[in-house]
C-alpha positions as CSV (number, residue, x, y, z in Angstrom):
1,M,20.0,112.8,-6.8
2,V,22.2,109.9,-7.6
3,V,19.9,107.6,-5.7
4,M,16.9,108.9,-7.6
5,R,18.7,108.5,-10.9
6,L,19.6,104.9,-10.2
7,R,16.0,104.1,-9.1
8,G,14.7,105.7,-12.4
9,E,17.0,103.5,-14.4
10,N,15.9,100.4,-12.6
11,L,12.3,101.3,-13.2
12,R,12.9,101.7,-16.9
13,N,14.8,98.4,-17.0
14,I,11.8,96.7,-15.3
15,E,9.4,98.3,-17.7
16,E,11.5,97.2,-20.7
17,L,11.6,93.6,-19.2
18,E,7.9,93.5,-18.8
19,E,7.3,94.6,-22.3
20,A,9.7,92.0,-23.6
21,L,8.0,89.3,-21.6
22,K,4.6,90.4,-22.9
23,D,5.8,90.3,-26.5
24,E,7.2,86.8,-26.0
25,S,4.0,85.6,-24.4
26,D,1.9,87.0,-27.3
27,Q,4.1,85.2,-29.8
28,M,3.8,81.9,-27.9
29,I,0.1,82.2,-27.7
30,E,-0.1,83.1,-31.4
31,H,2.0,80.1,-32.5
32,G,0.3,77.6,-30.0
33,L,3.3,77.0,-27.9
34,G,1.5,78.2,-24.8
35,N,-1.7,76.2,-25.4
36,N,-2.3,75.1,-21.8
37,T,-5.5,73.2,-22.6
38,E,-3.6,70.7,-24.8
39,I,-0.8,70.4,-22.3
40,E,-3.4,69.8,-19.5
41,E,-5.2,67.2,-21.7
42,E,-1.9,65.5,-22.4
43,N,-0.9,65.5,-18.8
44,G,-4.4,64.2,-17.9
45,R,-4.1,61.3,-20.4
46,E,-0.7,60.4,-19.1
47,K,-2.0,60.5,-15.6
48,L,-5.0,58.3,-16.5
49,D,-2.8,55.8,-18.3
50,N,-0.5,55.6,-15.4
51,E,-3.4,55.1,-13.0
52,I,-4.8,52.3,-15.3
53,V,-1.4,50.6,-15.5
54,E,-0.9,51.0,-11.7
55,G,-4.4,49.6,-11.2
56,K,-3.8,46.6,-13.4
57,E,-0.4,45.9,-11.7
58,K,-2.0,46.3,-8.3
59,K,-4.9,44.0,-9.3
60,T,-2.5,41.4,-10.8
61,E,-0.3,41.7,-7.6
62,N,-3.4,41.2,-5.4
63,S,-4.5,38.3,-7.5
64,E,-1.1,36.7,-7.3
65,N,-1.0,37.3,-3.6
66,G,-4.4,35.9,-3.2
67,K,-3.4,32.8,-5.2
68,K,-0.3,32.4,-3.1
69,V,-2.3,32.7,0.1
70,K,-4.8,30.2,-1.2
71,D,-2.0,27.8,-2.2
72,Q,-0.3,28.3,1.1
73,F,-3.6,27.7,2.9
74,A,-4.2,24.5,0.9
75,T,-0.7,23.3,1.6
76,T,-1.0,24.1,5.3
77,V,-4.4,22.2,5.5
78,F,-2.9,19.2,3.7
79,R,0.1,19.2,6.0
80,L,-2.1,19.5,9.1
81,F,-4.3,16.7,7.8
82,A,-1.2,14.5,7.1
83,L,0.3,15.3,10.6
84,K,-3.1,14.6,12.2
85,K,-3.3,11.3,10.4
86,A,0.3,10.4,11.3
87,A,-0.3,11.4,14.9
88,S,-3.4,9.2,15.0
89,R,-1.4,6.3,13.6
90,I,1.3,6.8,16.1
91,A,-1.3,7.1,18.9
92,D,-2.9,3.9,17.8
93,S,0.5,2.2,17.6
94,V,1.4,3.4,21.1
95,D,-2.0,2.2,22.5
96,Q,-1.6,-1.2,20.8
97,A,2.0,-1.4,22.2
98,H,0.6,-0.7,25.7
99,R,-2.1,-3.4,25.3
100,D,0.5,-5.9,24.0
101,N,2.8,-5.1,26.9
102,A,0.0,-5.7,29.4
103,I,-0.2,-9.3,28.1
104,V,3.5,-9.7,28.5
105,V,3.1,-8.5,32.1
106,V,0.4,-11.1,32.7
107,L,2.7,-13.8,31.5
108,F,5.5,-12.5,33.7
109,M,3.1,-12.5,36.8
110,C,1.9,-16.0,36.2
111,S,5.4,-17.4,35.7
112,T,6.7,-15.5,38.7
113,I,3.9,-16.7,41.0
114,L,4.8,-20.3,40.1
115,V,8.4,-19.8,41.0
116,L,7.6,-18.1,44.3
117,V,5.1,-20.8,45.2
118,Q,7.8,-23.4,44.5
119,L,10.3,-21.6,46.7
120,E,7.8,-21.2,49.5
121,T,6.9,-24.9,49.2
122,N,10.6,-25.9,49.6
123,L,11.0,-23.6,52.5
124,C,7.9,-24.9,54.3
125,S,9.0,-28.4,53.8
126,T,12.4,-27.7,55.3
127,V,11.1,-25.8,58.3
128,F,7.9,-27.7,59.3
129,Q,8.5,-31.2,57.9
130,N,4.8,-31.9,58.4
131,V,2.5,-32.1,55.3
132,K,-0.6,-30.8,57.0
133,T,1.2,-27.9,58.5
134,E,3.0,-27.2,55.3
135,V,-0.3,-27.1,53.3
136,E,-1.9,-24.8,55.8
137,V,1.0,-22.4,56.0
138,L,1.4,-22.3,52.2
139,R,-2.3,-21.6,51.8
140,Q,-2.1,-18.6,54.1
141,I,1.0,-17.3,52.3
142,V,0.0,-17.6,48.7
143,Y,-3.8,-17.3,48.8
144,D,-4.0,-13.6,48.3
145,P,-1.1,-13.2,45.8
146,I,-2.5,-16.0,43.6
147,G,-6.0,-14.4,43.8
148,R,-4.7,-11.0,42.8
149,V,-2.7,-12.4,39.9
150,L,-5.6,-14.4,38.5
151,V,-8.1,-11.5,38.8
152,Q,-5.8,-8.9,37.3
153,S,-4.8,-11.3,34.5
154,Q,-8.4,-12.0,33.6
155,K,-9.1,-8.3,33.5
156,V,-6.3,-7.7,31.0
157,V,-7.2,-10.7,28.8
158,D,-10.9,-9.7,28.7
159,A,-10.0,-6.1,27.7
160,Y,-7.4,-7.1,25.1
161,E,-8.0,-6.3,21.5
162,G,-5.0,-7.1,19.3
163,N,-3.3,-10.0,17.6
164,F,-3.5,-13.7,18.4
165,A,0.3,-13.9,18.1
166,V,0.6,-11.8,21.3
167,L,-1.6,-14.1,23.2
168,L,0.2,-17.2,21.9
169,P,3.0,-17.3,24.6
170,L,0.5,-16.9,27.4
171,A,-1.7,-19.7,25.9
172,K,1.3,-21.9,25.6
173,F,2.3,-21.3,29.2
174,L,-1.2,-22.1,30.6
175,V,-1.4,-25.3,28.5
176,R,2.1,-26.4,29.4
177,H,1.6,-25.8,33.2
178,A,-2.1,-26.6,33.2
179,N,-1.8,-29.5,35.8
180,Q,0.5,-27.5,38.1
181,L,-1.6,-24.4,38.0
182,A,-4.9,-26.3,38.4
183,A,-3.5,-28.2,41.5
184,L,-2.1,-25.0,43.0
185,S,-5.4,-23.2,42.5
186,E,-7.3,-26.1,44.0
187,N,-5.1,-26.3,47.1
188,V,-5.5,-22.6,47.9
189,G,-9.2,-22.5,47.0
190,Q,-8.8,-20.4,43.8
191,R,-9.9,-23.1,41.3
192,G,-12.7,-21.0,40.0
193,L,-10.5,-18.0,39.2
194,Y,-8.0,-20.1,37.4
195,A,-10.7,-21.9,35.3
196,S,-12.2,-18.5,34.5
197,L,-8.8,-17.1,33.3
198,Q,-8.2,-20.2,31.2
199,S,-11.6,-20.0,29.6
200,S,-11.3,-16.3,28.9
201,L,-7.9,-16.7,27.3
202,F,-8.9,-19.5,25.0
203,S,-12.1,-17.9,24.0
204,K,-10.2,-14.7,23.2
205,C,-7.7,-16.7,21.0
206,V,-10.6,-18.2,19.0
207,Q,-12.3,-14.8,18.8
208,L,-9.1,-13.0,17.5
209,I,-8.4,-15.7,14.9
210,K,-12.0,-15.4,13.6
211,L,-11.8,-11.6,13.6
212,Y,-8.6,-11.8,11.6
213,I,-10.2,-14.1,9.0
214,D,-13.3,-11.8,8.7
215,R,-11.3,-8.6,8.4
216,L,-9.0,-10.3,5.8
217,S,-12.0,-11.5,3.8
218,N,-13.7,-8.1,3.9
219,G,-10.5,-6.3,2.6
220,Q,-10.0,-4.4,5.9
221,I,-6.5,-5.8,6.3
222,G,-4.0,-4.2,3.9
223,G,-6.1,-1.1,3.4
224,R,-6.6,0.6,0.0
225,F,-2.9,0.4,-0.9
226,V,-1.9,-1.4,-4.1
227,P,1.7,-1.6,-5.4
228,E,2.1,0.6,-8.5
229,D,4.3,-2.0,-10.2
230,G,1.9,-4.9,-9.5
231,N,4.3,-6.6,-7.0
232,V,3.5,-8.8,-4.1
233,H,1.2,-7.0,-1.6
234,P,2.3,-6.9,2.1
235,V,-1.0,-8.5,3.0
236,S,0.1,-11.7,1.2
237,S,3.5,-11.9,3.0
238,G,1.8,-11.0,6.3
239,T,-0.9,-13.6,6.0
240,V,1.6,-16.3,4.9
241,N,3.7,-15.5,8.0
242,F,0.6,-15.7,10.2
243,L,-0.2,-19.1,8.6
244,K,3.3,-20.4,9.3
245,L,2.8,-19.3,12.9
246,L,-0.4,-21.3,13.2
247,V,1.1,-24.3,11.5
248,Q,4.0,-24.3,14.0
249,H,1.6,-24.4,16.9
250,Q,-1.2,-26.4,15.4
251,K,-1.3,-28.9,18.3
252,L,-1.8,-26.0,20.7
253,L,-4.4,-24.6,18.3
254,V,-6.3,-27.9,18.3
255,Q,-6.3,-28.0,22.2
256,I,-7.6,-24.4,22.3
257,Y,-10.4,-25.1,19.9
258,Q,-11.3,-28.3,21.7
259,R,-11.5,-26.6,25.1
260,V,-13.7,-23.8,23.8
261,A,-15.9,-26.2,22.0
262,E,-16.3,-28.3,25.1
263,E,-17.3,-25.2,27.2
264,R,-19.8,-24.1,24.6
265,K,-21.0,-27.6,24.1
266,Q,-20.3,-27.4,20.4
267,H,-18.4,-29.4,17.9
268,I,-15.1,-27.9,16.7
269,S,-16.3,-27.6,13.2
270,E,-19.2,-25.4,14.4
271,L,-16.6,-22.9,15.7
272,L,-15.1,-22.9,12.2
273,G,-18.4,-22.5,10.5
274,N,-18.2,-25.9,8.7
275,E,-20.3,-29.0,8.7
276,Q,-19.6,-31.5,11.5
277,T,-16.7,-33.8,10.7
278,N,-14.1,-35.7,12.7
279,T,-11.2,-34.3,10.8
280,N,-8.5,-32.1,12.3
281,S,-9.6,-28.5,12.8
282,A,-6.3,-26.9,12.1
283,P,-6.2,-27.6,8.3
284,K,-9.7,-26.2,8.0
285,L,-8.5,-23.0,9.6
286,F,-5.6,-22.8,7.2
287,I,-7.9,-23.3,4.2
288,Q,-10.2,-20.5,5.6
289,I,-7.3,-18.1,5.9
290,L,-6.0,-18.8,2.3
291,T,-9.5,-18.4,0.9
292,A,-10.0,-15.1,2.8
293,L,-6.6,-13.9,1.4
294,Q,-7.7,-14.6,-2.2
295,K,-10.8,-12.6,-1.6
296,N,-8.8,-9.8,-0.2
297,L,-6.5,-9.7,-3.2
298,Q,-9.3,-9.8,-5.7
299,Q,-10.8,-6.7,-4.0
300,K,-7.5,-4.9,-4.2
301,C,-7.1,-6.0,-7.9
302,G,-10.2,-4.0,-8.7
303,A,-8.4,-0.8,-7.7
304,Y,-6.2,-1.0,-10.8
305,S,-7.4,1.1,-13.7
306,D,-5.2,-1.0,-16.0
307,P,-6.7,-4.6,-16.2
308,H,-3.4,-5.9,-17.5
309,L,-1.5,-4.6,-14.4
310,G,-4.3,-6.0,-12.3
311,G,-3.7,-9.4,-13.9
312,L,0.0,-9.2,-13.2
313,F,-0.7,-8.2,-9.6
314,M,-2.8,-11.3,-9.1
315,F,-0.3,-13.5,-10.8
316,N,2.5,-12.2,-8.5
317,N,0.5,-12.7,-5.4
318,L,-1.1,-16.1,-6.2
319,G,2.3,-17.4,-7.4
320,Y,3.9,-16.2,-4.1
321,I,1.3,-17.9,-2.0
322,A,1.5,-21.2,-3.9
323,Q,5.3,-21.1,-3.7
324,C,5.4,-20.4,0.0
325,C,2.8,-23.1,0.8
326,T,4.7,-25.6,-1.3
327,K,8.1,-24.8,0.3
328,D,6.8,-25.1,3.9
329,K,6.5,-28.8,4.5
330,Q,4.0,-28.6,7.3
331,I,1.6,-26.3,5.4
332,Y,2.0,-28.4,2.3
333,T,1.4,-31.7,4.1
334,S,-1.7,-30.3,5.9
335,L,-3.2,-29.0,2.7
336,Q,-2.4,-32.1,0.7
337,Q,-4.1,-34.3,3.3
338,H,-7.3,-32.3,3.7
339,Q,-7.7,-30.2,0.5
340,P,-5.2,-31.2,-2.1
341,Q,-7.0,-29.2,-4.9
342,L,-6.4,-25.9,-3.1
343,L,-2.9,-25.3,-4.4
344,S,-3.7,-26.6,-7.9
345,T,-6.6,-24.2,-8.0
346,C,-4.4,-21.4,-6.9
347,E,-1.9,-22.2,-9.7
348,T,-4.8,-22.4,-12.2
349,E,-6.1,-19.0,-11.2
350,A,-2.5,-17.6,-11.4
351,E,-2.3,-18.8,-15.0
352,K,-5.6,-17.2,-15.9
353,C,-4.3,-13.9,-14.4
354,L,-1.2,-14.2,-16.4
355,Q,-3.2,-14.7,-19.6
356,Q,-5.1,-11.5,-18.7
357,Y,-1.8,-9.7,-18.6
358,L,-0.5,-11.2,-21.8
359,E,-3.5,-9.9,-23.7
360,S,-1.8,-6.6,-23.8
361,W,0.9,-8.2,-25.9
362,A,-1.4,-10.3,-28.0
363,K,-2.8,-7.1,-29.6
364,I,0.7,-6.4,-31.0
365,G,1.3,-9.9,-32.2
366,A,-2.1,-9.8,-34.0
367,L,-0.9,-6.9,-36.2
368,F,1.2,-9.4,-38.2
369,A,-1.5,-12.1,-38.4
370,A,-3.0,-10.9,-41.6
371,G,0.4,-10.5,-43.3
372,N,1.5,-14.0,-42.2
373,A,-1.7,-15.7,-43.4
374,D,-1.5,-17.8,-46.5
375,G,-4.3,-16.0,-48.2
376,W,-2.7,-12.6,-47.8
377,E,-1.9,-11.3,-51.3
378,A,-0.5,-8.0,-52.4
379,S,1.9,-6.9,-55.1
380,G,4.0,-3.9,-56.0
381,E,3.0,-0.5,-54.5
382,Q,0.0,-2.0,-52.8
383,Q,2.1,-4.5,-50.9
384,R,4.6,-1.9,-50.0
385,K,1.9,0.4,-48.5
386,A,0.4,-2.5,-46.6
387,V,3.7,-3.5,-45.1
388,K,4.5,0.1,-44.2
389,A,1.1,0.4,-42.5
390,I,1.7,-2.7,-40.4
391,F,5.2,-1.6,-39.3
392,T,3.9,1.9,-38.5
393,A,1.2,0.4,-36.3
394,F,3.7,-1.9,-34.7
395,N,6.2,0.9,-33.8
396,R,3.4,2.9,-32.3
397,D,1.9,0.1,-30.2
398,F,5.2,-1.3,-29.2
399,D,6.5,2.0,-28.0
400,T,3.2,2.6,-26.1
401,I,3.2,-0.7,-24.3
402,M,6.9,-0.4,-23.3
403,E,6.3,3.0,-21.9
404,T,3.3,1.8,-20.0
405,Q,5.0,-1.4,-18.6
406,K,8.5,-0.1,-18.0
407,H,7.8,-0.1,-14.2
408,F,5.9,-3.4,-14.0
409,C,7.5,-6.0,-11.7
410,L,7.5,-9.8,-11.5
411,A,8.6,-10.9,-8.0
412,D,9.9,-14.4,-9.0
413,K,13.0,-14.5,-11.3
414,S,12.1,-17.8,-12.9
415,A,8.6,-16.6,-13.5
416,A,9.9,-13.4,-15.0
417,N,12.1,-15.4,-17.4
418,D,9.1,-17.6,-18.4
419,V,6.9,-14.6,-19.0
420,R,9.5,-12.9,-21.1
421,A,9.8,-16.1,-23.2
422,R,6.1,-16.1,-23.7
423,I,6.0,-12.5,-24.8
424,K,8.7,-13.2,-27.4
425,Q,6.5,-16.0,-28.7
426,I,3.6,-13.6,-29.0
427,V,5.5,-10.7,-30.5
428,L,8.9,-11.7,-31.8
429,R,8.1,-14.9,-33.7
430,P,5.3,-13.3,-35.9
431,Y,7.5,-10.3,-36.4
432,I,10.4,-12.4,-37.8
433,E,8.0,-14.4,-40.0
434,F,6.4,-11.3,-41.4
435,S,9.8,-9.6,-42.0
436,T,11.1,-12.8,-43.7
437,R,8.0,-13.1,-45.9
438,N,8.3,-9.5,-47.0
439,S,12.0,-9.1,-47.0
440,R,12.2,-7.1,-50.2
441,E,9.7,-4.5,-49.1
442,C,11.3,-4.4,-45.6
443,S,14.6,-3.6,-47.2
444,E,13.2,-0.8,-49.3
445,L,11.4,0.6,-46.3
446,F,14.5,0.6,-44.2
447,E,16.5,2.4,-47.0
448,S,13.9,5.0,-47.9
449,D,12.0,6.2,-44.8
450,R,13.4,3.8,-42.1
451,Q,10.0,2.4,-41.1
452,L,11.9,-0.6,-39.7
453,K,12.6,1.2,-36.4
454,Y,13.4,-2.2,-34.7
455,D,15.0,-5.3,-35.9
456,A,14.6,-8.7,-34.2
457,E,17.6,-8.4,-32.0
458,T,16.5,-5.0,-30.7
459,I,13.0,-6.3,-29.9
460,E,14.4,-9.2,-28.1
461,M,16.8,-7.0,-26.1
462,I,13.9,-4.6,-25.2
463,I,11.7,-7.5,-24.0
464,D,14.6,-8.8,-21.9
465,S,14.7,-5.5,-20.1
466,L,11.1,-6.0,-18.8
467,F,10.7,-6.6,-15.1
468,D,14.1,-5.2,-14.2
469,A,12.8,-4.6,-10.6
470,T,12.7,-8.3,-9.9
471,F,14.5,-9.5,-6.8
């Protein structure tokens, strides 16, 4: 009974709870608090907005990742290209070093065989004390070694592609010991091999010098590089050093050209591409090299987008060449004897190039030309406006040219001082004249709106700061 009573009370409590929940639900529906459609729509909108935002973020992230991958790929390709190019240069340099070393080995073999032959000759003389026997024994001993040395040497010389400077010691050796080597080759029956080696070496020397001049004239030496500051190009210093080397050995040079000309049954001038004359061939060669260098520099000058910087570049290089040729007594003497106008022509061209550079400053100096002219008349407010306009234009142009030329360089200190002085004549002198002539207006401008940004001392100081990279 007790159990049934408890169960009945529980059932009544449940029924009351159900009724209470039903009433509460009816009230919520009636007042719109349980409108599931609106809730679902709101939830749907929020979900859609979140999906759109997530989609945009994902798209942006993918785009950024794609851009990063693309940039990384481009960077990787550039680095691989740079590494490949550097590796190619290194490989070429190593190959050239091997070729150059082979010529050094040839020189070592030739000098060694001479020493060994001399030792064997002394030994045979001591042992046999009979000329005929000594000659026969010596021939048997050194015939094969000399033959192998001469054959191998000619193979190396014929295959060599490099610089004349590397062949120079070997050429000097063969010329200096020509009689000794010729007699030795004759005694052992190898005269033909020696003559062939000598002919190959001298022809290779002439060929490499001609190739150097051709490549220099065509702009192949020095590449596309041009100094950003207009300084002396490495091709100028390299060519001048090569020229000094030739001048130091011009007697040997003449002998080489004479031997090659005799073998080819030509006149020396024909080897140099000139009309036949009896003058020394070496100075003609020097003139050809300097002419080719000027062509090379003119081609490189065309790479500058700024013609004024190009003019400064040519002025630097032509001045450097003329100065080096004048300081070197041997070069100067050779040029003065055979083509004295070459250096003066070089200096004239350098002056023209300097004028091309100074045109950039002439435009600024011209701003004051009208105001300094005797016929220039203005009064009152009109004069004040005219003066103000001129100073405004000057400030703008002066700032622009200083910003453009702040990295320009003049290699020679005395030349730099001279150019600064000429710039002052172009800019500072008319500036002072104009300021003096319009002193009252200048004073008013300075006090009112400070149009006088620079005074004469400031301009002079700024011009003196040009070409600070000189050395």
